[in-house]
XYZ file of C-alpha atoms in Angstrom:
578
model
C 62.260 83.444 -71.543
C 58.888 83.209 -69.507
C 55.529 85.290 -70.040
C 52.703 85.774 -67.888
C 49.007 83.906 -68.589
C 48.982 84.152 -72.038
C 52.562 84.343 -73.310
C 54.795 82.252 -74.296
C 58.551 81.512 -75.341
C 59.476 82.866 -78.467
C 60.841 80.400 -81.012
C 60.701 77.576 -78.775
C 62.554 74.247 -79.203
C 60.225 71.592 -79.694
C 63.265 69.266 -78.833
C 64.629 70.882 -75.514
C 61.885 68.859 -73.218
C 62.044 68.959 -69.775
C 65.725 69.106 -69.310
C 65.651 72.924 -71.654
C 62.264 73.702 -68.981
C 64.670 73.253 -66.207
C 67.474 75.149 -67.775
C 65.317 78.328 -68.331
C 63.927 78.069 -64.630
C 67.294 78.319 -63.495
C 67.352 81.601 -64.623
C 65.483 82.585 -61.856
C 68.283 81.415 -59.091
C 68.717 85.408 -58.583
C 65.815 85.974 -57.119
C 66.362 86.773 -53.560
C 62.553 85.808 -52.367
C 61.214 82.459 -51.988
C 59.923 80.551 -55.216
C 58.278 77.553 -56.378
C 57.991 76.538 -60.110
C 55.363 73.418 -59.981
C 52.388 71.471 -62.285
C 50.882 68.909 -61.419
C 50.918 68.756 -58.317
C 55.106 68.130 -58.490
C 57.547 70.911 -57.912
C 59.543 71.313 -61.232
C 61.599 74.364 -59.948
C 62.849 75.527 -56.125
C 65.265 78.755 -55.645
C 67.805 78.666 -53.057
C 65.550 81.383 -50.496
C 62.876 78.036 -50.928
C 65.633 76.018 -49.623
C 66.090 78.533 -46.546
C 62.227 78.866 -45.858
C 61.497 75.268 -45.762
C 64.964 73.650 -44.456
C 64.821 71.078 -47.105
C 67.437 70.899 -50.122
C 66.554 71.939 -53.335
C 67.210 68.094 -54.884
C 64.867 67.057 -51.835
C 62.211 69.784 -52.877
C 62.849 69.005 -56.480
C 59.887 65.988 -57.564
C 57.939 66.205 -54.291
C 54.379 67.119 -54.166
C 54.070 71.222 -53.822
C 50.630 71.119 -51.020
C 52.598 68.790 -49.024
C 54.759 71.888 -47.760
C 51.622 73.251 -46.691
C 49.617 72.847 -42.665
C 45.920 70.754 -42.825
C 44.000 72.282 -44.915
C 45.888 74.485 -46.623
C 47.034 71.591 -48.650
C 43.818 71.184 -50.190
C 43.683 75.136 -50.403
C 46.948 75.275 -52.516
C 46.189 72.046 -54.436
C 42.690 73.030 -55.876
C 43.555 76.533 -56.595
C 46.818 75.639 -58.658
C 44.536 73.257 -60.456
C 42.175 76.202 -60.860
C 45.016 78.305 -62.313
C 46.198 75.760 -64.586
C 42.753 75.743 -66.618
C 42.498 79.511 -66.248
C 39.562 79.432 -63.914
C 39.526 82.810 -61.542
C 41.236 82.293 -58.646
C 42.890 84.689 -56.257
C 46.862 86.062 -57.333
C 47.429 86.587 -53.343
C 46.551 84.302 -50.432
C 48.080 83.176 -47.256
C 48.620 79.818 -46.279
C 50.541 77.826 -43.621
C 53.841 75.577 -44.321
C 55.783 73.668 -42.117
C 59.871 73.226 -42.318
C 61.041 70.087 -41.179
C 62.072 70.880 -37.812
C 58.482 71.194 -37.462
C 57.886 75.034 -37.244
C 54.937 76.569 -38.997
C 55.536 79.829 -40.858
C 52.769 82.149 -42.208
C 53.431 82.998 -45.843
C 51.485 84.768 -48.541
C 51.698 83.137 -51.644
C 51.526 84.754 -54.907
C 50.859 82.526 -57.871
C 51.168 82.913 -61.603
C 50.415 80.787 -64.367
C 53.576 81.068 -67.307
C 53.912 79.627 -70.480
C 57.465 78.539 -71.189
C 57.449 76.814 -74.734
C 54.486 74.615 -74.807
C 54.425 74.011 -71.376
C 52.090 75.779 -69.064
C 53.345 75.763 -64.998
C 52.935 78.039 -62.005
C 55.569 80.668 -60.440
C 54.342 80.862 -57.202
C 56.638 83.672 -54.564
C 56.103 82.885 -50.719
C 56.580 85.672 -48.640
C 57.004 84.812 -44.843
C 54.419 87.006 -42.892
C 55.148 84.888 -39.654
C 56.924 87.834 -37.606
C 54.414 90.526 -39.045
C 51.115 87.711 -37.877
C 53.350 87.366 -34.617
C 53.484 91.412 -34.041
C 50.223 92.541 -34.960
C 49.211 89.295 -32.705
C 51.110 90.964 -29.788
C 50.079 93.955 -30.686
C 46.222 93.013 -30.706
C 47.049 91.335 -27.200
C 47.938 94.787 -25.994
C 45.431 96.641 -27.122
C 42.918 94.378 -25.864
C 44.782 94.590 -22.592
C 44.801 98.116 -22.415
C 41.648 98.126 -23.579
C 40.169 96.341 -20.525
C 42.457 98.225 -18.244
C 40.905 101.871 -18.843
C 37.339 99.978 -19.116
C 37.610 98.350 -15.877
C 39.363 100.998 -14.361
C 36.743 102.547 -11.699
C 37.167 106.210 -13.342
C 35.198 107.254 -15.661
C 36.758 108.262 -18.932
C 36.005 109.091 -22.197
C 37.800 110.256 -25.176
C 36.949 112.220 -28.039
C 38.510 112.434 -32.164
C 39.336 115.473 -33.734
C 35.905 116.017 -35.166
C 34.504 116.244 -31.223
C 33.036 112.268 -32.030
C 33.219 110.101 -28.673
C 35.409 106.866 -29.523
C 35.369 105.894 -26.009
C 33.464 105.191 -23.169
C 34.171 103.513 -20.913
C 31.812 101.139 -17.921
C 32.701 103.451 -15.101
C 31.546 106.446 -17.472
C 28.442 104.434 -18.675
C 27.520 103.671 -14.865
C 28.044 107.500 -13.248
C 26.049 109.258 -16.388
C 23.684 105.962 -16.880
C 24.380 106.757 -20.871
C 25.130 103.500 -22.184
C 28.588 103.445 -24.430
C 26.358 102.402 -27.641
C 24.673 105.589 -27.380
C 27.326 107.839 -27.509
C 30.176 106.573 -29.313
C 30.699 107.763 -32.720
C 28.298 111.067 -31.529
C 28.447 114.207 -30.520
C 26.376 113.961 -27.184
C 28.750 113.319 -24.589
C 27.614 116.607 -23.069
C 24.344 115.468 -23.007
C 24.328 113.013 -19.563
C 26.368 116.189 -17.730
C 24.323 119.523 -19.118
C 20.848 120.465 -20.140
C 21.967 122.041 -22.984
C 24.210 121.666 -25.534
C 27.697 123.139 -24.968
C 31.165 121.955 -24.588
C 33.363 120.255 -22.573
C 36.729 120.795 -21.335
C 37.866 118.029 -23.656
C 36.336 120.100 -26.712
C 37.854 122.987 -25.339
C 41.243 121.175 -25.879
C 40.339 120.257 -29.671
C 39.070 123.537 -30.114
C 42.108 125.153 -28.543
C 40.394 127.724 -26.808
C 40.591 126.775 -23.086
C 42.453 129.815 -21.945
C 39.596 131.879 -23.657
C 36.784 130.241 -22.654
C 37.314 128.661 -19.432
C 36.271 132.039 -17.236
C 33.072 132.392 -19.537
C 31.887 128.168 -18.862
C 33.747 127.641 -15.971
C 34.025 130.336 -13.636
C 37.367 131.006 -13.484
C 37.761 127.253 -11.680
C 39.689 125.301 -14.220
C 43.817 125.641 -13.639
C 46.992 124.117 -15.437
C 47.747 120.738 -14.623
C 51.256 120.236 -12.608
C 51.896 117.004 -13.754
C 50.877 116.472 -17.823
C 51.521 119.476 -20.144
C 48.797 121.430 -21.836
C 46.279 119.257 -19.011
C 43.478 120.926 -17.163
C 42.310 120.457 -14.249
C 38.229 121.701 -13.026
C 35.959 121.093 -10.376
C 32.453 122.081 -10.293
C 28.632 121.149 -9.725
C 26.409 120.067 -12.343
C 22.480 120.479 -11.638
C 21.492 118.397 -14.773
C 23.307 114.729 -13.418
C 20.545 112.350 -13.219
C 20.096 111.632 -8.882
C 19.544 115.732 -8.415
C 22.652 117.228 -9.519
C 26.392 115.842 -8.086
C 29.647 117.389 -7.727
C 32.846 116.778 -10.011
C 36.567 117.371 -10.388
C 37.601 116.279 -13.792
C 40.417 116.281 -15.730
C 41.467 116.796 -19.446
C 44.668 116.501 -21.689
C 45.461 115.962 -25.628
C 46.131 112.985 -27.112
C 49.035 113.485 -29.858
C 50.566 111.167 -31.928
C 54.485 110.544 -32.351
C 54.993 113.691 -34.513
C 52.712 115.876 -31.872
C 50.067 115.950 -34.170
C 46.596 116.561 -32.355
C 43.942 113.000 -32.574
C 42.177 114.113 -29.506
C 41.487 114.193 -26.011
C 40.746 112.478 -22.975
C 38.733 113.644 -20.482
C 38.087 112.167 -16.711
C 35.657 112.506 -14.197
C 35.817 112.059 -10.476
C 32.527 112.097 -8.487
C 33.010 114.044 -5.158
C 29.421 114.778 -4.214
C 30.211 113.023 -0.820
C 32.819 114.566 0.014
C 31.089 118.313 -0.842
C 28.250 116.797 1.318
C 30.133 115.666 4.320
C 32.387 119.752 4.205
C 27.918 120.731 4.392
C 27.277 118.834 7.092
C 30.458 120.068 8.950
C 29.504 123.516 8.209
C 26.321 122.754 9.390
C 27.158 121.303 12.128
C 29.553 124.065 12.783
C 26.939 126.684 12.518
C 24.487 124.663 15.261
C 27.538 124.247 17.612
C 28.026 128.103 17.303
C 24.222 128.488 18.102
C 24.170 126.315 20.969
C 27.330 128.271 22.019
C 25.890 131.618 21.917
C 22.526 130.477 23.832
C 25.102 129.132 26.564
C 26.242 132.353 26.451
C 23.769 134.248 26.657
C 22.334 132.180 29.682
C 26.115 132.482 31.428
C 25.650 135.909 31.029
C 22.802 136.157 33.196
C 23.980 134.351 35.945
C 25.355 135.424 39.647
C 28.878 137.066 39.791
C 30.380 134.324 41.100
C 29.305 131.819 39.089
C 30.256 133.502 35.582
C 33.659 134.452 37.545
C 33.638 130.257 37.889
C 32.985 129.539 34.594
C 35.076 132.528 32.782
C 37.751 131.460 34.068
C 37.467 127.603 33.723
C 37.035 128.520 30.092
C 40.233 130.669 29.480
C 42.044 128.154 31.580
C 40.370 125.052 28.895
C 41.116 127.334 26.179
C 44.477 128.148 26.839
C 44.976 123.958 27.802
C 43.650 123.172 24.819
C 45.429 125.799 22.210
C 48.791 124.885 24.209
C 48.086 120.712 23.843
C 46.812 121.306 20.055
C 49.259 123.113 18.658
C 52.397 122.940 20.829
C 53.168 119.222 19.094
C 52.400 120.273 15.446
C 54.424 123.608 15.586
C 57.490 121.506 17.084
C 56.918 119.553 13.774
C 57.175 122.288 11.536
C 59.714 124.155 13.819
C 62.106 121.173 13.444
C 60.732 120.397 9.603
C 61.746 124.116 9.046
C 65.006 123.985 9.909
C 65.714 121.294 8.116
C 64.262 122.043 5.084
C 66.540 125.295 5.409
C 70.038 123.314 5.675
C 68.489 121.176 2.893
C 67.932 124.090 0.664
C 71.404 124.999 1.481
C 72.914 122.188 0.358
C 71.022 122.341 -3.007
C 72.597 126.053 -3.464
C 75.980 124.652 -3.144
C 74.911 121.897 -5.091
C 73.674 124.004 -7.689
C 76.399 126.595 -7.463
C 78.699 123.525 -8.433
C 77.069 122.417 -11.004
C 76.994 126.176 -12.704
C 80.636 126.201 -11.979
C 81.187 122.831 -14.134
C 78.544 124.477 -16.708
C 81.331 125.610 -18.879
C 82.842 122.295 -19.120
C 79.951 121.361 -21.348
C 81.235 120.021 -24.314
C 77.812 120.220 -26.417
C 76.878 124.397 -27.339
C 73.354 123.489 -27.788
C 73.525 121.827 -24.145
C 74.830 124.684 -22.649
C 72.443 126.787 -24.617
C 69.357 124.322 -23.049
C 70.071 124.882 -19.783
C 70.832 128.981 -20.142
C 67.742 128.535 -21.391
C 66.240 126.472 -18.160
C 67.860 128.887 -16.040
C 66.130 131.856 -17.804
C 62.573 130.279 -17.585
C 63.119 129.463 -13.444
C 65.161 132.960 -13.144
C 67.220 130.778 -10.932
C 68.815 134.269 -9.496
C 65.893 135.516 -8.296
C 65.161 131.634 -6.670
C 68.679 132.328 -4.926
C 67.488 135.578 -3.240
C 63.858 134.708 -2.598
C 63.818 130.815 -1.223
C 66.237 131.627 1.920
C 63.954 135.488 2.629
C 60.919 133.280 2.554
C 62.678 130.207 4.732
C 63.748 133.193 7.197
C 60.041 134.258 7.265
C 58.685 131.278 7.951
C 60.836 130.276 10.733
C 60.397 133.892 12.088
C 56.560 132.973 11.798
C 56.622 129.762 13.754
C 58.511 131.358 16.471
C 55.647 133.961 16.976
C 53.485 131.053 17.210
C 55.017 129.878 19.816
C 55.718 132.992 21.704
C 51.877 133.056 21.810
C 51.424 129.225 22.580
C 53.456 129.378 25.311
C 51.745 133.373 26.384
C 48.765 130.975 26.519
C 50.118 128.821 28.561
C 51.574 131.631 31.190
C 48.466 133.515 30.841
C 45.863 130.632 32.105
C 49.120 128.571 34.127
C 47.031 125.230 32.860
C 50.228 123.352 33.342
C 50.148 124.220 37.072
C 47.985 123.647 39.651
C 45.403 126.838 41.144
C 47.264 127.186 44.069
C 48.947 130.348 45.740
C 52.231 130.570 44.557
C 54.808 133.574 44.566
C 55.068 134.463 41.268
C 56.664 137.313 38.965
C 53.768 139.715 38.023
C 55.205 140.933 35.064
C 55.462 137.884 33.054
C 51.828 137.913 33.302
C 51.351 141.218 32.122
C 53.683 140.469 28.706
C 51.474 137.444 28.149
C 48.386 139.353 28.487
C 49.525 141.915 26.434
C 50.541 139.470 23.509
C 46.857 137.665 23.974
C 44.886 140.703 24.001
C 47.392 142.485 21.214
C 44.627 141.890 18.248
C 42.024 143.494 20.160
C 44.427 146.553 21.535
C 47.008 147.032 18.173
C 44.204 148.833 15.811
C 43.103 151.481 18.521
C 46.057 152.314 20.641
C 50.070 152.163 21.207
C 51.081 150.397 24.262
C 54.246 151.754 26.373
C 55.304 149.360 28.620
C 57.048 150.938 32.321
C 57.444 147.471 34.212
C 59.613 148.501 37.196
C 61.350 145.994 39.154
C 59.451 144.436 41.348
C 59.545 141.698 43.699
C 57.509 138.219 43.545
C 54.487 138.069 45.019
C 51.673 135.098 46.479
C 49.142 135.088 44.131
C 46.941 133.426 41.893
C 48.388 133.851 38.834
C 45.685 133.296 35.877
C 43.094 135.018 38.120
C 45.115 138.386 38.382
C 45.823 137.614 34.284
C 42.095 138.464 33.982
C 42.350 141.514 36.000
C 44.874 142.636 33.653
C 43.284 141.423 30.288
C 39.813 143.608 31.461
C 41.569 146.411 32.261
C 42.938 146.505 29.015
C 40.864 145.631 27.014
C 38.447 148.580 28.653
C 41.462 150.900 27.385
C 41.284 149.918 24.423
C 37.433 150.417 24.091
C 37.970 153.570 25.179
C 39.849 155.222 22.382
C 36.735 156.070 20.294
C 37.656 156.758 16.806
C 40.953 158.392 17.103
C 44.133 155.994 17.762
C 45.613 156.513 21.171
C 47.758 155.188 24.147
C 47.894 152.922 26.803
C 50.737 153.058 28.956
C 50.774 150.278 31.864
C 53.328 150.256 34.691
C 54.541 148.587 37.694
C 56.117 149.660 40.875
C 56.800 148.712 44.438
C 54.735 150.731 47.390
C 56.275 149.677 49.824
C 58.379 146.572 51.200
C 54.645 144.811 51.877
C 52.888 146.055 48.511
C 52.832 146.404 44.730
C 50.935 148.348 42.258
C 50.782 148.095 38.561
C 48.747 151.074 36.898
C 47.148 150.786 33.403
C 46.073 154.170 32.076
C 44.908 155.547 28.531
C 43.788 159.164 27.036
C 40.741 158.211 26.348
C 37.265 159.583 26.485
C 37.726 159.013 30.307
C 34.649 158.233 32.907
C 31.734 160.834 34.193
C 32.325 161.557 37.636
C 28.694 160.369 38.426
C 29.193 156.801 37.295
C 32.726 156.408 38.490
C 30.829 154.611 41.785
C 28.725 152.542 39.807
C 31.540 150.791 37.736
C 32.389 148.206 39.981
C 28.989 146.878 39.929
C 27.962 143.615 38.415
C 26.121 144.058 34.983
C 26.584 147.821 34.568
C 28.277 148.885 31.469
C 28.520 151.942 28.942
C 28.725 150.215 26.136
C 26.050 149.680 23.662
C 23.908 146.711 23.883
C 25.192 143.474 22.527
C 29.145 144.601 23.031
C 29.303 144.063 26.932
C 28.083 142.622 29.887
C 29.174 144.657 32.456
C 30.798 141.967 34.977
C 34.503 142.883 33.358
C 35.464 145.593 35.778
C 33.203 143.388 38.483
C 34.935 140.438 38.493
C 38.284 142.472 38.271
C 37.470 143.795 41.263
C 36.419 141.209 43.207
C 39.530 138.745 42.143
C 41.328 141.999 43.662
C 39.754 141.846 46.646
C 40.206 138.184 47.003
C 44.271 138.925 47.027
C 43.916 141.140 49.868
C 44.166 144.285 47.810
C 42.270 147.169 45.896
C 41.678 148.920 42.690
C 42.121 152.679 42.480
C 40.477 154.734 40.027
C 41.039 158.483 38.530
C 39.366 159.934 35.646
C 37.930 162.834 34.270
C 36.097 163.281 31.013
C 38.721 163.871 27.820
C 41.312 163.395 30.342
C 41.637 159.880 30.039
C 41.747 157.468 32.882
C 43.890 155.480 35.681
C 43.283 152.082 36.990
C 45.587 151.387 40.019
C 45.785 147.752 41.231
C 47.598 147.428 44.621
C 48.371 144.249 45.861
C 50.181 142.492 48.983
C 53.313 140.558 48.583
C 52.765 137.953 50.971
C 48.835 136.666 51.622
C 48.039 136.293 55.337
C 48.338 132.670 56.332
C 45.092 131.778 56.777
C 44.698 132.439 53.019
C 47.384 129.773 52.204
C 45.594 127.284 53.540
C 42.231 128.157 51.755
């Protein structure tokens, strides 16, 4: 039998020579692992796993130098340190070297060498354990992290990610350039708050550690930072931060736990997105915004003192661009959604029945704790109430469109942009509906409109232009009401065979009988200053007069008050030809 170092074979047999040194190495043909027996410099001993590792027969291996299995310079390696062993000089138990099989491959092995005493002879056991497929993995595996490692340091957003103990292990060049805190700095510290705050305090990341986001987040961030809807237990914040070096810069950033396999917290990654520009460029709109509403209200204000005829011009020009320019804007888009709508509808639709299949085939399930996973899914959604509330809100929203455009195409009626200004016989009424659906914000808080449109025959007109004379006297209705609600009540009628009339009255605070002359004129008004300018009822009346007819008024104070428009059917020719 064989010791280690300094034992030895009990009772040996001084006569047994090399052949009894071969016979007890033998013993060792069980071992399942590769092993050498050798001294000087010859191999005395090989097991069949040798024979496997090397491709050479034992008989082969058997008398040939040991090194000259080994690559280069691991020859030398192996040679000298056997040596070493042999005269029990300190040498390592464990090293790796290189061999080559004779097809050529080279195979990474660690060798572990012992010196034994087997009678009076003293040789080495050395094991060789092939390490080539673990060198080739953690190879592959170094390849990949050093791939992924310049990946998220080359990516252009900044990132950074922080241990369980709140120490940065990584920073990377995007997040060095945008907080000009250079990775060396910070990693393996605690100051990655210090490039973003003037004081010490933490960061959405720590937060995440700390597990206290839902606690904290109104206190340091105002209530911005919401639940990601893509990675779970991720946050998403965005937010301006006075203490960035360049004056302060705005940021949307991002944060989520890093876990391992089991789900076992290592730490957290946070992001950060720099969108100063764009918070600058929604300033400068606003900005802009607010000089274009100056510039409109001193173009306004020098309309407004202008002749009659010239804010009649422009008044009108404007509501006719206006309602051009709402009908050409939106008309398109809403025709999108319209259509989108619809189909979205038959597509939700077919995902009921879809779904409504699949809950029928629910109880063919084979697996209980399936079928208890997706009682459970249907639970969380409360698919039922889905069912009842997806087609209520798909009705709503087509119902919504439609009233969009209803009042696109009031807009349209009301100014007649998509026809020519010319006199054209035309039906009244349809005027008066639009008008009443364009003016309905400014009329639905203060009074109840009842509608009496009697029939009435077409008449020559200028359609947008009489739309006006409508829309002011309404709108004068409405103004009238005070603080109590009340109610308008227009009509229409025929006179005669040559002449309509279409009354708009309210019970309202109704008109002084010593001012009823002066409300036709141009610039006088009732109202306080700033909230008229008095050409409403002047331009109504003249647009009147321009159509060959007249206004009528009655009114008494608390009695409320009657405008009476009376118009001609036909205009007298010379008028067509204007």
């Amino acid at each position: 039998m064989m010791t280690a170092e300094t034992s030895a074979v009990s009772d040996p047999d001084p006569t047994e020579g090399t052949s009894g040194l071969a016979a007890q190495l033998r013993l060792l043909d069980t071992v399942g692992s590769p092993m050498l027996a050798y001294r000087d410099d010859t191999i005395l001993y090989a097991n069949a796993a040798m024979e496997k590792l090397t491709g050479r027969k034992r008989e082969t291996l058997l008398g040939m130098p040991f090194h000259a299995l080994a690559v280069d310079e691991d020859a030398e390696i192996w040679q000298s340190r056997a040596a070493a062993r042999l005269r029990g000089a300190a040498v390592p138990d464990a090293y790796e070297i290189r061999i080559a099989s004779t097809t050529g491959e080279v195979r990474q092995v660690e060798l572990q060498a012992t010196r034994v005493q087997i009678g009076n002879e003293q040789i080495i056991i050395g094991f060789l354990y092939d390490l080539t497929m673990r060198r080739k993995a953690e190879k592959r595996e170094r390849f990949l992290l050093s791939l992924l490692d310049q990946i998220v340091d080359l990516t252009p957003v900044p990132i950074m990610v922080i241990d369980q103990n709140h120490q940065v292990t990584y920073w990377n060049k995007a997040c060095e350039a945008i907080t000009g805190m250079p990775k060396q700095e910070v990693i393996g510290t605690s100051r990655h708050w210090q490039p973003i705050y003037d004081r010490e305090r933490p960061l959405l990341a720590d937060l995440i550690i700390d597990g206290v986001v839902e606690e904290q987040f109104e206190s340091l961030y105002e209530n911005r930072v919401v639940r990601s809807g893509l990675i779970p237990d991720a946050y998403e914040a965005e937010g301006y931060f006075p203490s960035m070096r360049g004056g302060g810069r705005w940021f949307y950033f991002t944060a989520a736990p890093i876990r391992d396999l089991r789900g076992r917290l290592l730490g957290a990654v946070e992001t950060l997105q720099d969108v100063t520009p764009r918070h600058q460029a929604e300033d400068a709109l606003r900005a802009h915004q607010q000089d274009l509403e100056r510039l409109v209200a001193e173009r306004t204000a020098q309309l407004e003192s202008t002749s009659e005829q010239l804010v009649q011009s422009e008044k009108m020009a404007s509501i006719g661009q206006l309602a051009a320019g709402v009908a050409h804007e939106i008309n398109n888009p809403i025709g999108y959604v319209h259509s989108n709508i619809g189909s979205l509808d038959n597509y939700v639709e077919d995902l009921f029945r879809l779904l409504d299949a699949y809950e029928a085939a629910e109880a063919d399930i084979a697996s209980p704790e399936r079928r208890a996973q997706l009682a459970a899914l249907k639970a969380e959604v409360d698919i039922e109430f889905l069912k009842e509330d997806i087609p209520s809100l798909m009705h709503e929203s087509k119902e919504g469109i439609t009233r969009v455009r209803k009042i696109v195409q009031d807009l349209k009626d009301f100014s007649h942009a998509d026809v020519t200004q010319e006199w054209q016989f035309v039906d009244i009424r349809k005027g008066i509906e639009s008008t009443l659906n364009i003016v309905n914000n400014e009329i639905k808080y203060k009074a109840d409109v009842i509608r009496e449109l009697g029939p009435i025959p077409d008449i020559e007109c200028l359609p947008s232009q009489l739309n006006q004379v409508f829309m002011n006297l309404l709108v004068n209705a409405a103004h009238a009401m005070g603080d109590d609600r009340g109610t308008i009540r227009i009509s229409s009628r025929s006179v005669d065979e040559a002449h309509v009339a279409v009354e708009v009255s309210d019970n309202g605070c109704g008109i002084p009988k010593d001012i009823q002359k002066r409300i036709f004129d141009p610039f006088f008004t009732t109202k306080p200053i700033g909230k008229g300018t008095g050409l409403g009822l002047s331009l109504s009346y003249g647009i009147v007069q321009k159509h060959h007819g007249r206004i009528e008024l009655e009114s008494a104070p608390g009695a409320g008050t009657t405008f009476r428009v009376i118009l001609p059917v036909s205009q007298p020719r010379e008028e067509q030809g204007e």
